[in-house]
Amino acid sequence: MLTDEVPEASPGLARSRTSRRRRRRVLVTTLAAAILAFCGLTARLFLFPAQGMPGHVDAIVMMDGPGDRLRTAEGLAWAGRAPFLVVSRGSSVYAQGSDCAPPIPRVTVICFDPSPATTQGEAEFAGRLAKRYHWHSLALVTIMPQDSRARLRMERCFAGQVYVMNAPMPFYYWPYELAYEWGATIKALVVNRSC
């Protein structure tokens, strides 16, 4: 004889389903928290870093790379914000051996090719210049995504005050620069921690 009774789920099966749902909720919550933390760190480090400078510093140091850095650095120098303008020619943006910046009245322009041709090499060179000229403050000219890492590298090589001024950058550079800066920042924090 057939019955219409549905067998009750065993207590073990019910606990297993509850346990799976709980694990799924924990996983989704953890993943959401990780995504929020990643977005928050990206915003703080690469989109909205602290920036600005006082009316006068000992030197303006332009880091090499994309964006309108040279115009920004020259504008600060022409405004009399520092007696030194230091320009890195670390990439193919500048033709090797060519003038990197025009003469600016009452400003000493120093152009250099960093070795290695990285932010690390630029910070090391600027740190040596700072010792030679007894600088106590400098303003780095970079782009917003590189701001935090450039400051970190420079503070390892220079004991004075480091300020950052960001040059404008075309919008289509942003995705690459954000991805690059995540990798380069992790490297600066974990692998290459020296000046």
PDB file of N, CA, C and O in Angstrom, residues 14-84:
ATOM      1  N   ALA A  14      19.704  18.375   8.381  1.00  0.00           N
ATOM      2  CA  ALA A  14      19.290  19.743   8.694  1.00  0.00           C
ATOM      3  C   ALA A  14      20.466  20.560   9.231  1.00  0.00           C
ATOM      4  O   ALA A  14      20.664  21.727   8.862  1.00  0.00           O
ATOM      5  N   ARG A  15      21.273  19.954  10.110  1.00  0.00           N
ATOM      6  CA  ARG A  15      22.456  20.663  10.645  1.00  0.00           C
ATOM      7  C   ARG A  15      23.451  20.961   9.533  1.00  0.00           C
ATOM      8  O   ARG A  15      24.058  22.013   9.495  1.00  0.00           O
ATOM      9  N   SER A  16      23.593  20.039   8.602  1.00  0.00           N
ATOM     10  CA  SER A  16      24.535  20.216   7.489  1.00  0.00           C
ATOM     11  C   SER A  16      24.110  21.399   6.615  1.00  0.00           C
ATOM     12  O   SER A  16      24.940  22.205   6.209  1.00  0.00           O
ATOM     13  N   ARG A  17      22.816  21.524   6.324  1.00  0.00           N
ATOM     14  CA  ARG A  17      22.312  22.645   5.523  1.00  0.00           C
ATOM     15  C   ARG A  17      22.510  23.965   6.265  1.00  0.00           C
ATOM     16  O   ARG A  17      22.943  24.954   5.680  1.00  0.00           O
ATOM     17  N   THR A  18      22.216  23.981   7.548  1.00  0.00           N
ATOM     18  CA  THR A  18      22.395  25.187   8.352  1.00  0.00           C
ATOM     19  C   THR A  18      23.871  25.587   8.393  1.00  0.00           C
ATOM     20  O   THR A  18      24.217  26.756   8.270  1.00  0.00           O
ATOM     21  N   SER A  19      24.719  24.597   8.535  1.00  0.00           N
ATOM     22  CA  SER A  19      26.159  24.850   8.577  1.00  0.00           C
ATOM     23  C   SER A  19      26.646  25.414   7.243  1.00  0.00           C
ATOM     24  O   SER A  19      27.449  26.349   7.217  1.00  0.00           O
ATOM     25  N   ARG A  20      26.172  24.898   6.129  1.00  0.00           N
ATOM     26  CA  ARG A  20      26.558  25.404   4.804  1.00  0.00           C
ATOM     27  C   ARG A  20      26.086  26.837   4.608  1.00  0.00           C
ATOM     28  O   ARG A  20      26.827  27.673   4.084  1.00  0.00           O
ATOM     29  N   ARG A  21      24.856  27.128   5.019  1.00  0.00           N
ATOM     30  CA  ARG A  21      24.335  28.496   4.913  1.00  0.00           C
ATOM     31  C   ARG A  21      25.166  29.457   5.750  1.00  0.00           C
ATOM     32  O   ARG A  21      25.487  30.557   5.315  1.00  0.00           O
ATOM     33  N   ARG A  22      25.525  29.045   6.951  1.00  0.00           N
ATOM     34  CA  ARG A  22      26.327  29.881   7.844  1.00  0.00           C
ATOM     35  C   ARG A  22      27.708  30.143   7.216  1.00  0.00           C
ATOM     36  O   ARG A  22      28.196  31.268   7.211  1.00  0.00           O
ATOM     37  N   ARG A  23      28.334  29.099   6.684  1.00  0.00           N
ATOM     38  CA  ARG A  23      29.647  29.257   6.038  1.00  0.00           C
ATOM     39  C   ARG A  23      29.551  30.187   4.833  1.00  0.00           C
ATOM     40  O   ARG A  23      30.424  31.010   4.603  1.00  0.00           O
ATOM     41  N   ARG A  24      28.480  30.035   4.070  1.00  0.00           N
ATOM     42  CA  ARG A  24      28.275  30.897   2.903  1.00  0.00           C
ATOM     43  C   ARG A  24      28.126  32.351   3.333  1.00  0.00           C
ATOM     44  O   ARG A  24      28.722  33.254   2.735  1.00  0.00           O
ATOM     45  N   ARG A  25      27.345  32.613   4.387  1.00  0.00           N
ATOM     46  CA  ARG A  25      27.187  33.981   4.892  1.00  0.00           C
ATOM     47  C   ARG A  25      28.513  34.558   5.379  1.00  0.00           C
ATOM     48  O   ARG A  25      28.833  35.699   5.113  1.00  0.00           O
ATOM     49  N   VAL A  26      29.278  33.742   6.098  1.00  0.00           N
ATOM     50  CA  VAL A  26      30.590  34.194   6.585  1.00  0.00           C
ATOM     51  C   VAL A  26      31.503  34.504   5.402  1.00  0.00           C
ATOM     52  O   VAL A  26      32.194  35.528   5.391  1.00  0.00           O
ATOM     53  N   LEU A  27      31.498  33.659   4.394  1.00  0.00           N
ATOM     54  CA  LEU A  27      32.331  33.877   3.216  1.00  0.00           C
ATOM     55  C   LEU A  27      31.927  35.155   2.484  1.00  0.00           C
ATOM     56  O   LEU A  27      32.786  35.965   2.123  1.00  0.00           O
ATOM     57  N   VAL A  28      30.638  35.348   2.264  1.00  0.00           N
ATOM     58  CA  VAL A  28      30.154  36.550   1.574  1.00  0.00           C
ATOM     59  C   VAL A  28      30.490  37.805   2.398  1.00  0.00           C
ATOM     60  O   VAL A  28      30.957  38.809   1.850  1.00  0.00           O
ATOM     61  N   THR A  29      30.295  37.756   3.702  1.00  0.00           N
ATOM     62  CA  THR A  29      30.605  38.897   4.564  1.00  0.00           C
ATOM     63  C   THR A  29      32.098  39.205   4.550  1.00  0.00           C
ATOM     64  O   THR A  29      32.501  40.367   4.446  1.00  0.00           O
ATOM     65  N   THR A  30      32.917  38.171   4.625  1.00  0.00           N
ATOM     66  CA  THR A  30      34.368  38.351   4.596  1.00  0.00           C
ATOM     67  C   THR A  30      34.812  38.931   3.261  1.00  0.00           C
ATOM     68  O   THR A  30      35.641  39.852   3.215  1.00  0.00           O
ATOM     69  N   LEU A  31      34.277  38.416   2.176  1.00  0.00           N
ATOM     70  CA  LEU A  31      34.611  38.922   0.845  1.00  0.00           C
ATOM     71  C   LEU A  31      34.186  40.380   0.695  1.00  0.00           C
ATOM     72  O   LEU A  31      34.946  41.205   0.177  1.00  0.00           O
ATOM     73  N   ALA A  32      32.992  40.718   1.156  1.00  0.00           N
ATOM     74  CA  ALA A  32      32.522  42.108   1.081  1.00  0.00           C
ATOM     75  C   ALA A  32      33.417  43.034   1.912  1.00  0.00           C
ATOM     76  O   ALA A  32      33.768  44.134   1.474  1.00  0.00           O
ATOM     77  N   ALA A  33      33.820  42.591   3.098  1.00  0.00           N
ATOM     78  CA  ALA A  33      34.709  43.396   3.939  1.00  0.00           C
ATOM     79  C   ALA A  33      36.071  43.581   3.271  1.00  0.00           C
ATOM     80  O   ALA A  33      36.651  44.679   3.310  1.00  0.00           O
ATOM     81  N   ALA A  34      36.590  42.532   2.642  1.00  0.00           N
ATOM     82  CA  ALA A  34      37.884  42.632   1.948  1.00  0.00           C
ATOM     83  C   ALA A  34      37.794  43.599   0.776  1.00  0.00           C
ATOM     84  O   ALA A  34      38.706  44.411   0.558  1.00  0.00           O
ATOM     85  N   ILE A  35      36.707  43.554   0.029  1.00  0.00           N
ATOM     86  CA  ILE A  35      36.527  44.475  -1.097  1.00  0.00           C
ATOM     87  C   ILE A  35      36.423  45.908  -0.603  1.00  0.00           C
ATOM     88  O   ILE A  35      37.037  46.819  -1.166  1.00  0.00           O
ATOM     89  N   LEU A  36      35.664  46.128   0.461  1.00  0.00           N
ATOM     90  CA  LEU A  36      35.551  47.476   1.029  1.00  0.00           C
ATOM     91  C   LEU A  36      36.901  47.989   1.537  1.00  0.00           C
ATOM     92  O   LEU A  36      37.260  49.146   1.320  1.00  0.00           O
ATOM     93  N   ALA A  37      37.664  47.122   2.198  1.00  0.00           N
ATOM     94  CA  ALA A  37      38.988  47.518   2.692  1.00  0.00           C
ATOM     95  C   ALA A  37      39.910  47.854   1.524  1.00  0.00           C
ATOM     96  O   ALA A  37      40.635  48.858   1.561  1.00  0.00           O
ATOM     97  N   PHE A  38      39.886  47.036   0.477  1.00  0.00           N
ATOM     98  CA  PHE A  38      40.708  47.295  -0.704  1.00  0.00           C
ATOM     99  C   PHE A  38      40.339  48.631  -1.341  1.00  0.00           C
ATOM    100  O   PHE A  38      41.209  49.435  -1.676  1.00  0.00           O
ATOM    101  N   CYS A  39      39.053  48.895  -1.492  1.00  0.00           N
ATOM    102  CA  CYS A  39      38.600  50.159  -2.082  1.00  0.00           C
ATOM    103  C   CYS A  39      38.987  51.348  -1.190  1.00  0.00           C
ATOM    104  O   CYS A  39      39.423  52.394  -1.689  1.00  0.00           O
ATOM    105  N   GLY A  40      38.843  51.184   0.112  1.00  0.00           N
ATOM    106  CA  GLY A  40      39.219  52.252   1.034  1.00  0.00           C
ATOM    107  C   GLY A  40      40.712  52.551   0.993  1.00  0.00           C
ATOM    108  O   GLY A  40      41.118  53.717   0.966  1.00  0.00           O
ATOM    109  N   LEU A  41      41.528  51.513   0.985  1.00  0.00           N
ATOM    110  CA  LEU A  41      42.980  51.715   0.884  1.00  0.00           C
ATOM    111  C   LEU A  41      43.366  52.324  -0.450  1.00  0.00           C
ATOM    112  O   LEU A  41      44.239  53.200  -0.513  1.00  0.00           O
ATOM    113  N   THR A  42      42.739  51.876  -1.527  1.00  0.00           N
ATOM    114  CA  THR A  42      43.020  52.457  -2.846  1.00  0.00           C
ATOM    115  C   THR A  42      42.702  53.942  -2.840  1.00  0.00           C
ATOM    116  O   THR A  42      43.498  54.756  -3.319  1.00  0.00           O
ATOM    117  N   ALA A  43      41.562  54.301  -2.283  1.00  0.00           N
ATOM    118  CA  ALA A  43      41.184  55.716  -2.224  1.00  0.00           C
ATOM    119  C   ALA A  43      42.177  56.518  -1.396  1.00  0.00           C
ATOM    120  O   ALA A  43      42.638  57.582  -1.810  1.00  0.00           O
ATOM    121  N   ARG A  44      42.528  56.009  -0.222  1.00  0.00           N
ATOM    122  CA  ARG A  44      43.433  56.749   0.669  1.00  0.00           C
ATOM    123  C   ARG A  44      44.840  56.873   0.104  1.00  0.00           C
ATOM    124  O   ARG A  44      45.450  57.928   0.144  1.00  0.00           O
ATOM    125  N   LEU A  45      45.377  55.791  -0.438  1.00  0.00           N
ATOM    126  CA  LEU A  45      46.756  55.796  -0.913  1.00  0.00           C
ATOM    127  C   LEU A  45      46.924  56.426  -2.291  1.00  0.00           C
ATOM    128  O   LEU A  45      47.907  57.123  -2.535  1.00  0.00           O
ATOM    129  N   PHE A  46      45.985  56.178  -3.205  1.00  0.00           N
ATOM    130  CA  PHE A  46      46.216  56.530  -4.588  1.00  0.00           C
ATOM    131  C   PHE A  46      45.265  57.568  -5.173  1.00  0.00           C
ATOM    132  O   PHE A  46      45.584  58.168  -6.191  1.00  0.00           O
ATOM    133  N   LEU A  47      44.111  57.775  -4.557  1.00  0.00           N
ATOM    134  CA  LEU A  47      43.152  58.734  -5.105  1.00  0.00           C
ATOM    135  C   LEU A  47      43.080  60.036  -4.309  1.00  0.00           C
ATOM    136  O   LEU A  47      42.901  61.105  -4.882  1.00  0.00           O
ATOM    137  N   PHE A  48      43.213  59.947  -2.985  1.00  0.00           N
ATOM    138  CA  PHE A  48      43.090  61.134  -2.143  1.00  0.00           C
ATOM    139  C   PHE A  48      44.231  61.227  -1.127  1.00  0.00           C
ATOM    140  O   PHE A  48      43.989  61.363   0.067  1.00  0.00           O
ATOM    141  N   PRO A  49      45.487  61.153  -1.572  1.00  0.00           N
ATOM    142  CA  PRO A  49      46.592  61.247  -0.610  1.00  0.00           C
ATOM    143  C   PRO A  49      46.713  62.681  -0.096  1.00  0.00           C
ATOM    144  O   PRO A  49      46.259  63.625  -0.740  1.00  0.00           O
ATOM    145  N   ALA A  50      47.330  62.828   1.065  1.00  0.00           N
ATOM    146  CA  ALA A  50      47.578  64.164   1.603  1.00  0.00           C
ATOM    147  C   ALA A  50      48.544  64.872   0.659  1.00  0.00           C
ATOM    148  O   ALA A  50      49.522  64.290   0.209  1.00  0.00           O
ATOM    149  N   GLN A  51      48.256  66.116   0.339  1.00  0.00           N
ATOM    150  CA  GLN A  51      49.148  66.850  -0.541  1.00  0.00           C
ATOM    151  C   GLN A  51      49.146  68.322  -0.190  1.00  0.00           C
ATOM    152  O   GLN A  51      48.347  68.778   0.608  1.00  0.00           O
ATOM    153  N   GLY A  52      50.054  69.050  -0.794  1.00  0.00           N
ATOM    154  CA  GLY A  52      50.191  70.470  -0.557  1.00  0.00           C
ATOM    155  C   GLY A  52      51.579  70.778  -0.036  1.00  0.00           C
ATOM    156  O   GLY A  52      52.344  69.883   0.311  1.00  0.00           O
ATOM    157  N   MET A  53      51.901  72.046  -0.019  1.00  0.00           N
ATOM    158  CA  MET A  53      53.218  72.456   0.437  1.00  0.00           C
ATOM    159  C   MET A  53      53.138  73.864   0.991  1.00  0.00           C
ATOM    160  O   MET A  53      52.225  74.608   0.668  1.00  0.00           O
ATOM    161  N   PRO A  54      54.110  74.240   1.833  1.00  0.00           N
ATOM    162  CA  PRO A  54      54.141  75.613   2.328  1.00  0.00           C
ATOM    163  C   PRO A  54      54.569  76.568   1.211  1.00  0.00           C
ATOM    164  O   PRO A  54      54.888  76.143   0.097  1.00  0.00           O
ATOM    165  N   GLY A  55      54.614  77.828   1.527  1.00  0.00           N
ATOM    166  CA  GLY A  55      54.974  78.834   0.529  1.00  0.00           C
ATOM    167  C   GLY A  55      56.385  78.686  -0.013  1.00  0.00           C
ATOM    168  O   GLY A  55      56.664  79.104  -1.135  1.00  0.00           O
ATOM    169  N   HIS A  56      57.272  78.089   0.756  1.00  0.00           N
ATOM    170  CA  HIS A  56      58.665  77.975   0.319  1.00  0.00           C
ATOM    171  C   HIS A  56      59.277  76.696   0.874  1.00  0.00           C
ATOM    172  O   HIS A  56      59.051  76.355   2.035  1.00  0.00           O
ATOM    173  N   VAL A  57      60.033  75.990   0.038  1.00  0.00           N
ATOM    174  CA  VAL A  57      60.790  74.807   0.439  1.00  0.00           C
ATOM    175  C   VAL A  57      62.209  74.980  -0.094  1.00  0.00           C
ATOM    176  O   VAL A  57      62.484  75.879  -0.886  1.00  0.00           O
ATOM    177  N   ASP A  58      63.097  74.114   0.338  1.00  0.00           N
ATOM    178  CA  ASP A  58      64.481  74.197  -0.125  1.00  0.00           C
ATOM    179  C   ASP A  58      64.662  73.712  -1.556  1.00  0.00           C
ATOM    180  O   ASP A  58      65.568  74.172  -2.259  1.00  0.00           O
ATOM    181  N   ALA A  59      63.839  72.764  -1.998  1.00  0.00           N
ATOM    182  CA  ALA A  59      63.972  72.239  -3.362  1.00  0.00           C
ATOM    183  C   ALA A  59      62.658  71.648  -3.838  1.00  0.00           C
ATOM    184  O   ALA A  59      61.849  71.165  -3.047  1.00  0.00           O
ATOM    185  N   ILE A  60      62.488  71.693  -5.143  1.00  0.00           N
ATOM    186  CA  ILE A  60      61.383  71.028  -5.820  1.00  0.00           C
ATOM    187  C   ILE A  60      62.009  69.865  -6.579  1.00  0.00           C
ATOM    188  O   ILE A  60      62.956  70.064  -7.346  1.00  0.00           O
ATOM    189  N   VAL A  61      61.524  68.651  -6.340  1.00  0.00           N
ATOM    190  CA  VAL A  61      62.072  67.457  -6.987  1.00  0.00           C
ATOM    191  C   VAL A  61      60.977  66.834  -7.842  1.00  0.00           C
ATOM    192  O   VAL A  61      59.969  66.359  -7.316  1.00  0.00           O
ATOM    193  N   MET A  62      61.187  66.867  -9.155  1.00  0.00           N
ATOM    194  CA  MET A  62      60.220  66.275 -10.065  1.00  0.00           C
ATOM    195  C   MET A  62      60.590  64.826 -10.325  1.00  0.00           C
ATOM    196  O   MET A  62      61.664  64.528 -10.837  1.00  0.00           O
ATOM    197  N   MET A  63      59.697  63.906  -9.946  1.00  0.00           N
ATOM    198  CA  MET A  63      59.878  62.486 -10.225  1.00  0.00           C
ATOM    199  C   MET A  63      59.479  62.231 -11.681  1.00  0.00           C
ATOM    200  O   MET A  63      58.568  62.872 -12.198  1.00  0.00           O
ATOM    201  N   ASP A  64      60.133  61.291 -12.323  1.00  0.00           N
ATOM    202  CA  ASP A  64      59.857  60.992 -13.722  1.00  0.00           C
ATOM    203  C   ASP A  64      58.588  60.164 -13.859  1.00  0.00           C
ATOM    204  O   ASP A  64      58.229  59.421 -12.950  1.00  0.00           O
ATOM    205  N   GLY A  65      57.926  60.271 -14.994  1.00  0.00           N
ATOM    206  CA  GLY A  65      56.750  59.460 -15.260  1.00  0.00           C
ATOM    207  C   GLY A  65      55.685  60.229 -16.002  1.00  0.00           C
ATOM    208  O   GLY A  65      55.901  61.360 -16.443  1.00  0.00           O
ATOM    209  N   PRO A  66      54.504  59.623 -16.130  1.00  0.00           N
ATOM    210  CA  PRO A  66      53.430  60.247 -16.901  1.00  0.00           C
ATOM    211  C   PRO A  66      52.824  61.439 -16.182  1.00  0.00           C
ATOM    212  O   PRO A  66      53.067  61.666 -15.002  1.00  0.00           O
ATOM    213  N   GLY A  67      52.026  62.180 -16.924  1.00  0.00           N
ATOM    214  CA  GLY A  67      51.378  63.359 -16.366  1.00  0.00           C
ATOM    215  C   GLY A  67      52.171  64.606 -16.724  1.00  0.00           C
ATOM    216  O   GLY A  67      53.270  64.543 -17.257  1.00  0.00           O
ATOM    217  N   ASP A  68      51.587  65.732 -16.418  1.00  0.00           N
ATOM    218  CA  ASP A  68      52.188  67.022 -16.768  1.00  0.00           C
ATOM    219  C   ASP A  68      53.107  67.501 -15.645  1.00  0.00           C
ATOM    220  O   ASP A  68      52.958  68.593 -15.107  1.00  0.00           O
ATOM    221  N   ARG A  69      54.073  66.672 -15.281  1.00  0.00           N
ATOM    222  CA  ARG A  69      54.950  66.944 -14.140  1.00  0.00           C
ATOM    223  C   ARG A  69      55.873  68.123 -14.382  1.00  0.00           C
ATOM    224  O   ARG A  69      56.085  68.939 -13.483  1.00  0.00           O
ATOM    225  N   LEU A  70      56.479  68.178 -15.576  1.00  0.00           N
ATOM    226  CA  LEU A  70      57.454  69.241 -15.827  1.00  0.00           C
ATOM    227  C   LEU A  70      56.801  70.611 -15.757  1.00  0.00           C
ATOM    228  O   LEU A  70      57.339  71.522 -15.133  1.00  0.00           O
ATOM    229  N   ARG A  71      55.643  70.746 -16.340  1.00  0.00           N
ATOM    230  CA  ARG A  71      54.955  72.043 -16.292  1.00  0.00           C
ATOM    231  C   ARG A  71      54.603  72.406 -14.844  1.00  0.00           C
ATOM    232  O   ARG A  71      54.741  73.560 -14.433  1.00  0.00           O
ATOM    233  N   THR A  72      54.164  71.435 -14.055  1.00  0.00           N
ATOM    234  CA  THR A  72      53.833  71.683 -12.651  1.00  0.00           C
ATOM    235  C   THR A  72      55.084  72.101 -11.880  1.00  0.00           C
ATOM    236  O   THR A  72      55.066  73.080 -11.127  1.00  0.00           O
ATOM    237  N   ALA A  73      56.183  71.373 -12.070  1.00  0.00           N
ATOM    238  CA  ALA A  73      57.433  71.684 -11.367  1.00  0.00           C
ATOM    239  C   ALA A  73      57.969  73.054 -11.779  1.00  0.00           C
ATOM    240  O   ALA A  73      58.383  73.859 -10.927  1.00  0.00           O
ATOM    241  N   GLU A  74      57.959  73.335 -13.070  1.00  0.00           N
ATOM    242  CA  GLU A  74      58.426  74.639 -13.546  1.00  0.00           C
ATOM    243  C   GLU A  74      57.549  75.764 -13.005  1.00  0.00           C
ATOM    244  O   GLU A  74      58.053  76.829 -12.633  1.00  0.00           O
ATOM    245  N   GLY A  75      56.240  75.542 -12.953  1.00  0.00           N
ATOM    246  CA  GLY A  75      55.336  76.566 -12.417  1.00  0.00           C
ATOM    247  C   GLY A  75      55.668  76.908 -10.970  1.00  0.00           C
ATOM    248  O   GLY A  75      55.670  78.081 -10.581  1.00  0.00           O
ATOM    249  N   LEU A  76      55.954  75.882 -10.172  1.00  0.00           N
ATOM    250  CA  LEU A  76      56.347  76.127  -8.774  1.00  0.00           C
ATOM    251  C   LEU A  76      57.669  76.892  -8.706  1.00  0.00           C
ATOM    252  O   LEU A  76      57.824  77.811  -7.899  1.00  0.00           O
ATOM    253  N   ALA A  77      58.616  76.521  -9.564  1.00  0.00           N
ATOM    254  CA  ALA A  77      59.913  77.205  -9.570  1.00  0.00           C
ATOM    255  C   ALA A  77      59.772  78.656 -10.031  1.00  0.00           C
ATOM    256  O   ALA A  77      60.364  79.564  -9.426  1.00  0.00           O
ATOM    257  N   TRP A  78      59.008  78.902 -11.078  1.00  0.00           N
ATOM    258  CA  TRP A  78      58.791  80.266 -11.568  1.00  0.00           C
ATOM    259  C   TRP A  78      58.080  81.110 -10.514  1.00  0.00           C
ATOM    260  O   TRP A  78      58.287  82.331 -10.452  1.00  0.00           O
ATOM    261  N   ALA A  79      57.278  80.488  -9.681  1.00  0.00           N
ATOM    262  CA  ALA A  79      56.577  81.231  -8.608  1.00  0.00           C
ATOM    263  C   ALA A  79      57.497  81.509  -7.423  1.00  0.00           C
ATOM    264  O   ALA A  79      57.072  82.094  -6.430  1.00  0.00           O
ATOM    265  N   GLY A  80      58.758  81.064  -7.490  1.00  0.00           N
ATOM    266  CA  GLY A  80      59.718  81.335  -6.420  1.00  0.00           C
ATOM    267  C   GLY A  80      59.520  80.476  -5.186  1.00  0.00           C
ATOM    268  O   GLY A  80      59.897  80.864  -4.091  1.00  0.00           O
ATOM    269  N   ARG A  81      58.960  79.278  -5.358  1.00  0.00           N
ATOM    270  CA  ARG A  81      58.670  78.423  -4.208  1.00  0.00           C
ATOM    271  C   ARG A  81      59.898  77.693  -3.678  1.00  0.00           C
ATOM    272  O   ARG A  81      59.874  77.148  -2.587  1.00  0.00           O
ATOM    273  N   ALA A  82      61.018  77.679  -4.468  1.00  0.00           N
ATOM    274  CA  ALA A  82      62.251  77.022  -4.028  1.00  0.00           C
ATOM    275  C   ALA A  82      63.427  77.530  -4.862  1.00  0.00           C
ATOM    276  O   ALA A  82      63.245  77.866  -6.035  1.00  0.00           O
ATOM    277  N   PRO A  83      64.622  77.556  -4.279  1.00  0.00           N
ATOM    278  CA  PRO A  83      65.803  77.985  -5.044  1.00  0.00           C
ATOM    279  C   PRO A  83      66.397  76.873  -5.915  1.00  0.00           C
ATOM    280  O   PRO A  83      67.289  77.140  -6.714  1.00  0.00           O
ATOM    281  N   PHE A  84      65.924  75.631  -5.769  1.00  0.00           N
ATOM    282  CA  PHE A  84      66.416  74.512  -6.565  1.00  0.00           C
ATOM    283  C   PHE A  84      65.253  73.800  -7.229  1.00  0.00           C
ATOM    284  O   PHE A  84      64.217  73.572  -6.602  1.00  0.00           O
TER     285      PHE A  84
END
